[in-house]
CSV table of N, CA and C in Angstrom, one decimal:
chain,number,residue,atom,x,y,z
W,1,UNK,N,0.4,-0.8,0.1
W,1,UNK,CA,-0.1,0.1,-0.3
W,1,UNK,C,0.7,0.9,0.2
W,2,UNK,N,0.4,2.4,-0.7
W,2,UNK,CA,1.1,3.6,-1.0
W,2,UNK,C,1.1,4.3,0.6
W,3,UNK,N,2.3,5.1,0.5
W,3,UNK,CA,1.5,6.7,2.1
W,3,UNK,C,0.2,7.2,1.3
W,4,UNK,N,0.2,7.4,0.4
W,4,UNK,CA,-1.0,8.5,0.2
W,4,UNK,C,-2.4,7.0,0.6
W,5,UNK,N,-2.2,5.8,-0.5
W,5,UNK,CA,-3.8,5.0,0.4
W,5,UNK,C,-4.0,4.6,2.0
W,6,UNK,N,-2.2,4.5,2.6
W,6,UNK,CA,-2.1,4.4,3.5
W,6,UNK,C,-2.7,5.4,4.5
W,7,UNK,N,-2.8,6.8,4.0
W,7,UNK,CA,-2.7,8.2,4.7
W,7,UNK,C,-4.9,8.0,5.0
W,8,UNK,N,-4.9,7.7,3.6
W,8,UNK,CA,-6.6,8.3,3.1
W,8,UNK,C,-7.5,7.1,3.9
W,9,UNK,N,-7.3,6.0,3.9
W,9,UNK,CA,-7.9,5.1,5.1
W,9,UNK,C,-7.8,5.4,6.3
W,10,UNK,N,-6.6,6.0,7.3
W,10,UNK,CA,-7.1,6.0,8.5
W,10,UNK,C,-7.8,7.6,8.5
W,11,UNK,N,-7.3,8.3,7.5
W,11,UNK,CA,-8.1,9.9,7.8
W,11,UNK,C,-10.1,9.1,7.7
W,12,UNK,N,-9.9,8.6,6.2
W,12,UNK,CA,-11.8,7.8,6.6
W,12,UNK,C,-12.3,7.3,7.3
W,13,UNK,N,-11.0,6.3,8.3
W,13,UNK,CA,-11.5,5.9,9.9
W,13,UNK,C,-11.8,6.8,10.9
W,14,UNK,N,-10.6,8.3,11.0
W,14,UNK,CA,-11.0,8.6,12.0
W,14,UNK,C,-12.0,9.7,11.6
W,15,UNK,N,-12.6,10.4,10.3
W,15,UNK,CA,-13.8,11.1,10.0
W,15,UNK,C,-15.1,10.1,10.2
W,16,UNK,N,-15.0,9.2,9.7
W,16,UNK,CA,-16.4,8.2,10.4
W,16,UNK,C,-16.5,8.0,12.0
W,17,UNK,N,-15.4,7.6,12.7
W,17,UNK,CA,-15.6,7.6,14.2
W,17,UNK,C,-15.9,8.7,14.4
W,18,UNK,N,-15.3,10.4,14.0
W,18,UNK,CA,-15.6,12.0,14.6
W,18,UNK,C,-17.0,11.5,14.0
W,19,UNK,N,-17.6,11.4,13.0
W,19,UNK,CA,-19.1,11.3,12.8
W,19,UNK,C,-20.0,11.0,13.7
W,20,UNK,N,-19.5,9.9,13.8
W,20,UNK,CA,-19.9,8.9,15.4
W,20,UNK,C,-20.2,9.4,16.8
W,21,UNK,N,-19.3,9.6,17.0
W,21,UNK,CA,-18.3,9.8,18.7
W,21,UNK,C,-18.6,11.6,18.3
W,22,UNK,N,-18.0,12.5,17.7
W,22,UNK,CA,-18.3,13.7,17.9
W,22,UNK,C,-17.2,13.7,18.3
W,23,UNK,N,-15.7,13.9,18.3
W,23,UNK,CA,-14.9,14.2,19.3
W,23,UNK,C,-13.5,14.5,18.5
W,24,UNK,N,-13.5,15.5,18.6
W,24,UNK,CA,-12.2,16.2,17.4
W,24,UNK,C,-10.2,15.2,17.1
W,25,UNK,N,-10.2,15.2,16.6
W,25,UNK,CA,-8.8,14.3,16.4
W,25,UNK,C,-7.5,15.2,15.7
W,26,UNK,N,-6.6,14.4,15.6
W,26,UNK,CA,-5.8,15.5,15.2
W,26,UNK,C,-5.0,14.4,14.5
W,27,UNK,N,-4.6,15.4,13.6
W,27,UNK,CA,-3.1,14.5,12.3
W,27,UNK,C,-2.2,15.4,12.4
W,28,UNK,N,-1.0,14.6,12.9
W,28,UNK,CA,0.1,15.2,13.2
W,28,UNK,C,1.9,14.4,12.2
W,29,UNK,N,2.3,15.8,12.1
W,29,UNK,CA,3.1,15.4,11.2
W,29,UNK,C,4.2,15.2,12.4
W,30,UNK,N,5.5,14.3,12.1
W,30,UNK,CA,6.6,14.0,12.7
W,30,UNK,C,7.6,13.2,12.4
W,31,UNK,N,8.2,13.2,11.9
W,31,UNK,CA,9.6,12.6,11.5
W,31,UNK,C,9.8,12.3,10.5
W,32,UNK,N,9.6,10.4,10.8
W,32,UNK,CA,9.4,9.7,9.3
W,32,UNK,C,7.9,9.2,9.5
W,33,UNK,N,7.1,10.0,9.4
W,33,UNK,CA,6.0,9.4,10.0
W,33,UNK,C,4.7,10.3,10.0
W,34,UNK,N,3.2,10.3,10.0
W,34,UNK,CA,2.2,10.6,10.1
W,34,UNK,C,1.4,10.3,10.8
W,35,UNK,N,0.8,10.4,11.6
W,35,UNK,CA,0.1,10.5,12.9
W,35,UNK,C,-1.7,10.7,12.3
W,36,UNK,N,-3.2,10.0,12.2
W,36,UNK,CA,-4.1,10.6,12.2
W,36,UNK,C,-5.1,9.4,13.3
W,37,UNK,N,-5.3,10.5,14.3
W,37,UNK,CA,-5.9,9.8,15.6
W,37,UNK,C,-5.1,8.8,16.1
W,38,UNK,N,-3.4,9.4,16.3
W,38,UNK,CA,-3.0,8.2,16.9
W,38,UNK,C,-2.1,6.8,16.0
W,39,UNK,N,-2.9,6.5,14.9
W,39,UNK,CA,-2.8,5.6,14.2
W,39,UNK,C,-1.5,6.3,13.0
W,40,UNK,N,-0.4,5.8,13.2
W,40,UNK,CA,0.6,5.8,12.6
W,40,UNK,C,1.4,5.6,11.0
W,41,UNK,N,1.4,6.7,10.7
W,41,UNK,CA,0.8,6.4,8.8
W,41,UNK,C,2.8,6.5,8.0
W,42,UNK,N,3.3,5.8,8.4
W,42,UNK,CA,5.0,5.7,8.1
W,42,UNK,C,4.6,6.5,6.3
W,43,UNK,N,6.2,7.4,6.8
W,43,UNK,CA,6.5,7.9,5.0
W,43,UNK,C,7.4,7.2,4.3
W,44,UNK,N,7.4,7.1,3.1
W,44,UNK,CA,8.0,6.1,2.4
W,44,UNK,C,9.6,6.3,2.5
W,45,UNK,N,10.2,5.7,2.5
W,45,UNK,CA,12.3,5.5,3.3
W,45,UNK,C,12.7,7.1,2.6
W,46,UNK,N,13.4,7.5,3.7
W,46,UNK,CA,14.1,8.5,2.7
W,46,UNK,C,13.4,9.6,3.1
W,47,UNK,N,11.9,9.8,3.2
W,47,UNK,CA,10.8,10.7,3.3
W,47,UNK,C,11.0,11.3,4.4
W,48,UNK,N,11.1,13.0,5.0
W,48,UNK,CA,10.7,12.7,6.5
W,48,UNK,C,10.3,14.7,6.7
W,49,UNK,N,9.0,14.8,7.6
W,49,UNK,CA,8.1,15.7,8.3
W,49,UNK,C,8.5,16.3,8.5
W,50,UNK,N,8.3,18.2,8.1
W,50,UNK,CA,8.8,18.5,9.7
W,50,UNK,C,7.5,18.4,11.1
W,51,UNK,N,7.6,18.6,12.0
W,51,UNK,CA,6.6,19.0,12.4
W,51,UNK,C,5.4,19.5,12.3
W,52,UNK,N,4.0,19.6,11.8
W,52,UNK,CA,3.1,20.0,11.8
W,52,UNK,C,1.6,19.7,12.9
W,53,UNK,N,1.2,20.0,13.3
W,53,UNK,CA,-0.1,19.7,14.0
W,53,UNK,C,-1.5,20.0,13.3
W,54,UNK,N,-3.0,19.8,12.6
W,54,UNK,CA,-3.7,19.8,12.3
W,54,UNK,C,-4.9,18.9,12.9
W,55,UNK,N,-5.6,20.5,13.5
W,55,UNK,CA,-6.6,20.0,14.2
W,55,UNK,C,-8.4,19.9,13.7
W,56,UNK,N,-8.7,18.5,13.2
W,56,UNK,CA,-9.9,18.6,13.2
W,56,UNK,C,-11.0,18.1,13.8
W,57,UNK,N,-12.1,18.8,13.4
W,57,UNK,CA,-13.3,19.4,14.4
W,57,UNK,C,-14.6,19.1,13.4
W,58,UNK,N,-15.6,18.0,14.4
W,58,UNK,CA,-16.6,17.4,13.8
W,58,UNK,C,-17.0,18.3,12.5
W,59,UNK,N,-17.6,19.9,12.0
W,59,UNK,CA,-17.5,20.7,11.1
W,59,UNK,C,-16.5,21.8,10.9
W,60,UNK,N,-15.6,21.1,10.7
W,60,UNK,CA,-14.6,22.2,10.5
W,60,UNK,C,-12.8,22.0,10.4
W,61,UNK,N,-12.6,21.9,9.3
W,61,UNK,CA,-11.0,22.1,9.8
W,61,UNK,C,-9.9,22.8,9.7
W,62,UNK,N,-9.1,23.1,9.6
W,62,UNK,CA,-7.8,24.7,10.3
W,62,UNK,C,-7.1,24.6,8.6
W,63,UNK,N,-6.8,25.4,8.1
W,63,UNK,CA,-6.1,24.9,6.7
W,63,UNK,C,-5.2,25.2,7.1
W,64,UNK,N,-4.6,23.8,6.3
W,64,UNK,CA,-2.8,23.9,6.8
W,64,UNK,C,-1.8,23.0,6.0
W,65,UNK,N,-0.7,23.3,6.0
W,65,UNK,CA,-0.3,22.5,4.7
W,65,UNK,C,0.9,21.9,5.5
W,66,UNK,N,1.1,20.5,5.5
W,66,UNK,CA,2.2,19.6,5.9
W,66,UNK,C,3.3,19.2,4.8
W,67,UNK,N,4.6,19.3,5.1
W,67,UNK,CA,5.1,19.2,3.5
W,67,UNK,C,6.3,18.2,4.5
W,68,UNK,N,6.7,17.7,3.4
W,68,UNK,CA,7.3,16.3,3.3
W,68,UNK,C,8.6,16.5,2.4
W,69,UNK,N,9.6,16.6,2.9
W,69,UNK,CA,11.3,16.4,1.9
W,69,UNK,C,11.3,15.0,2.1
W,70,UNK,N,12.6,14.8,0.3
W,70,UNK,CA,14.0,14.0,0.5
W,70,UNK,C,14.5,14.6,0.1
W,71,UNK,N,15.7,13.7,0.3
W,71,UNK,CA,17.4,14.5,0.1
W,71,UNK,C,17.6,14.2,-1.6
W,72,UNK,N,16.3,13.3,-2.0
W,72,UNK,CA,16.7,13.3,-3.5
W,72,UNK,C,16.0,14.5,-4.3
W,73,UNK,N,14.7,14.6,-4.0
W,73,UNK,CA,13.5,16.2,-4.3
W,73,UNK,C,14.2,17.1,-4.0
W,74,UNK,N,13.7,17.8,-5.6
W,74,UNK,CA,14.1,19.7,-4.4
W,74,UNK,C,13.0,20.3,-4.4
W,75,UNK,N,11.2,19.9,-4.5
W,75,UNK,CA,10.7,20.6,-4.3
W,75,UNK,C,10.1,19.5,-3.0
W,76,UNK,N,9.5,20.1,-1.8
W,76,UNK,CA,8.9,19.2,-1.3
W,76,UNK,C,7.3,18.7,-2.0
W,77,UNK,N,6.8,17.4,-1.5
W,77,UNK,CA,5.2,16.6,-0.9
W,77,UNK,C,4.9,17.7,-0.2
W,78,UNK,N,3.3,18.6,-0.2
W,78,UNK,CA,2.7,19.1,0.7
W,78,UNK,C,1.6,18.5,0.9
W,79,UNK,N,1.0,17.7,1.9
W,79,UNK,CA,-0.3,17.5,2.3
W,79,UNK,C,-1.1,19.0,2.4
W,80,UNK,N,-2.0,19.2,1.5
W,80,UNK,CA,-3.0,20.6,1.7
W,80,UNK,C,-4.2,20.0,2.4
W,81,UNK,N,-4.4,20.7,3.6
W,81,UNK,CA,-6.1,20.8,4.2
W,81,UNK,C,-6.9,22.0,3.8
W,82,UNK,N,-8.2,22.4,3.5
W,82,UNK,CA,-8.2,23.0,2.8
W,82,UNK,C,-9.5,23.5,3.8
W,83,UNK,N,-9.9,25.1,4.0
W,83,UNK,CA,-10.8,25.4,5.4
W,83,UNK,C,-12.1,23.9,4.6
W,84,UNK,N,-12.7,23.9,5.7
W,84,UNK,CA,-14.0,23.6,6.0
W,84,UNK,C,-13.9,22.1,6.8
W,85,UNK,N,-14.5,21.8,5.5
W,85,UNK,CA,-15.3,20.5,6.0
W,85,UNK,C,-14.0,19.4,5.8
W,86,UNK,N,-12.4,19.4,5.7
W,86,UNK,CA,-11.9,17.9,6.0
W,86,UNK,C,-10.9,17.6,5.2
W,87,UNK,N,-11.5,18.8,3.5
W,87,UNK,CA,-10.9,17.9,2.4
W,87,UNK,C,-9.5,18.3,2.2
W,88,UNK,N,-8.4,17.2,1.6
W,88,UNK,CA,-7.2,17.5,1.4
W,88,UNK,C,-7.2,17.0,-0.1
W,89,UNK,N,-5.3,17.5,0.1
W,89,UNK,CA,-5.1,17.4,-1.1
W,89,UNK,C,-3.5,17.3,-0.9
W,90,UNK,N,-3.0,16.0,-2.0
W,90,UNK,CA,-1.3,15.7,-1.7
W,90,UNK,C,-1.1,16.1,-2.7
W,91,UNK,N,-0.3,17.3,-2.8
W,91,UNK,CA,0.2,17.9,-4.1
W,91,UNK,C,2.0,17.4,-4.0
W,92,UNK,N,2.3,16.8,-5.6
W,92,UNK,CA,3.8,16.4,-5.4
W,92,UNK,C,4.5,17.8,-6.3
C-alpha cells in the first residue's frame, strides 16, 4: 500500500469515528511518519516531515499544509488541508 492509500484509509476511519462520536482528532506530522488520530502512517523510505499539527473538528478543519521532503527531491510534497469540511490534497 502506498503512503497516500494508507493515509486516506486512516483519515477516512478517523472522520467516520468523529461523525459517530463527535470528538475532534488531530493529524500530526513528525519525522518519518504522519499520525492520524494516533494511528501511525509511515512515510516512504528517506522522506521526512516537519512537525505540524492539524486539528480536525466535526464541521471544521483549520487550513494547513504538511510538508514532506526527500534528499533527492528539489521540491517538497505538500499535504494541503482546505478550509471547512476536511478535504485534503496531496500535491507533488
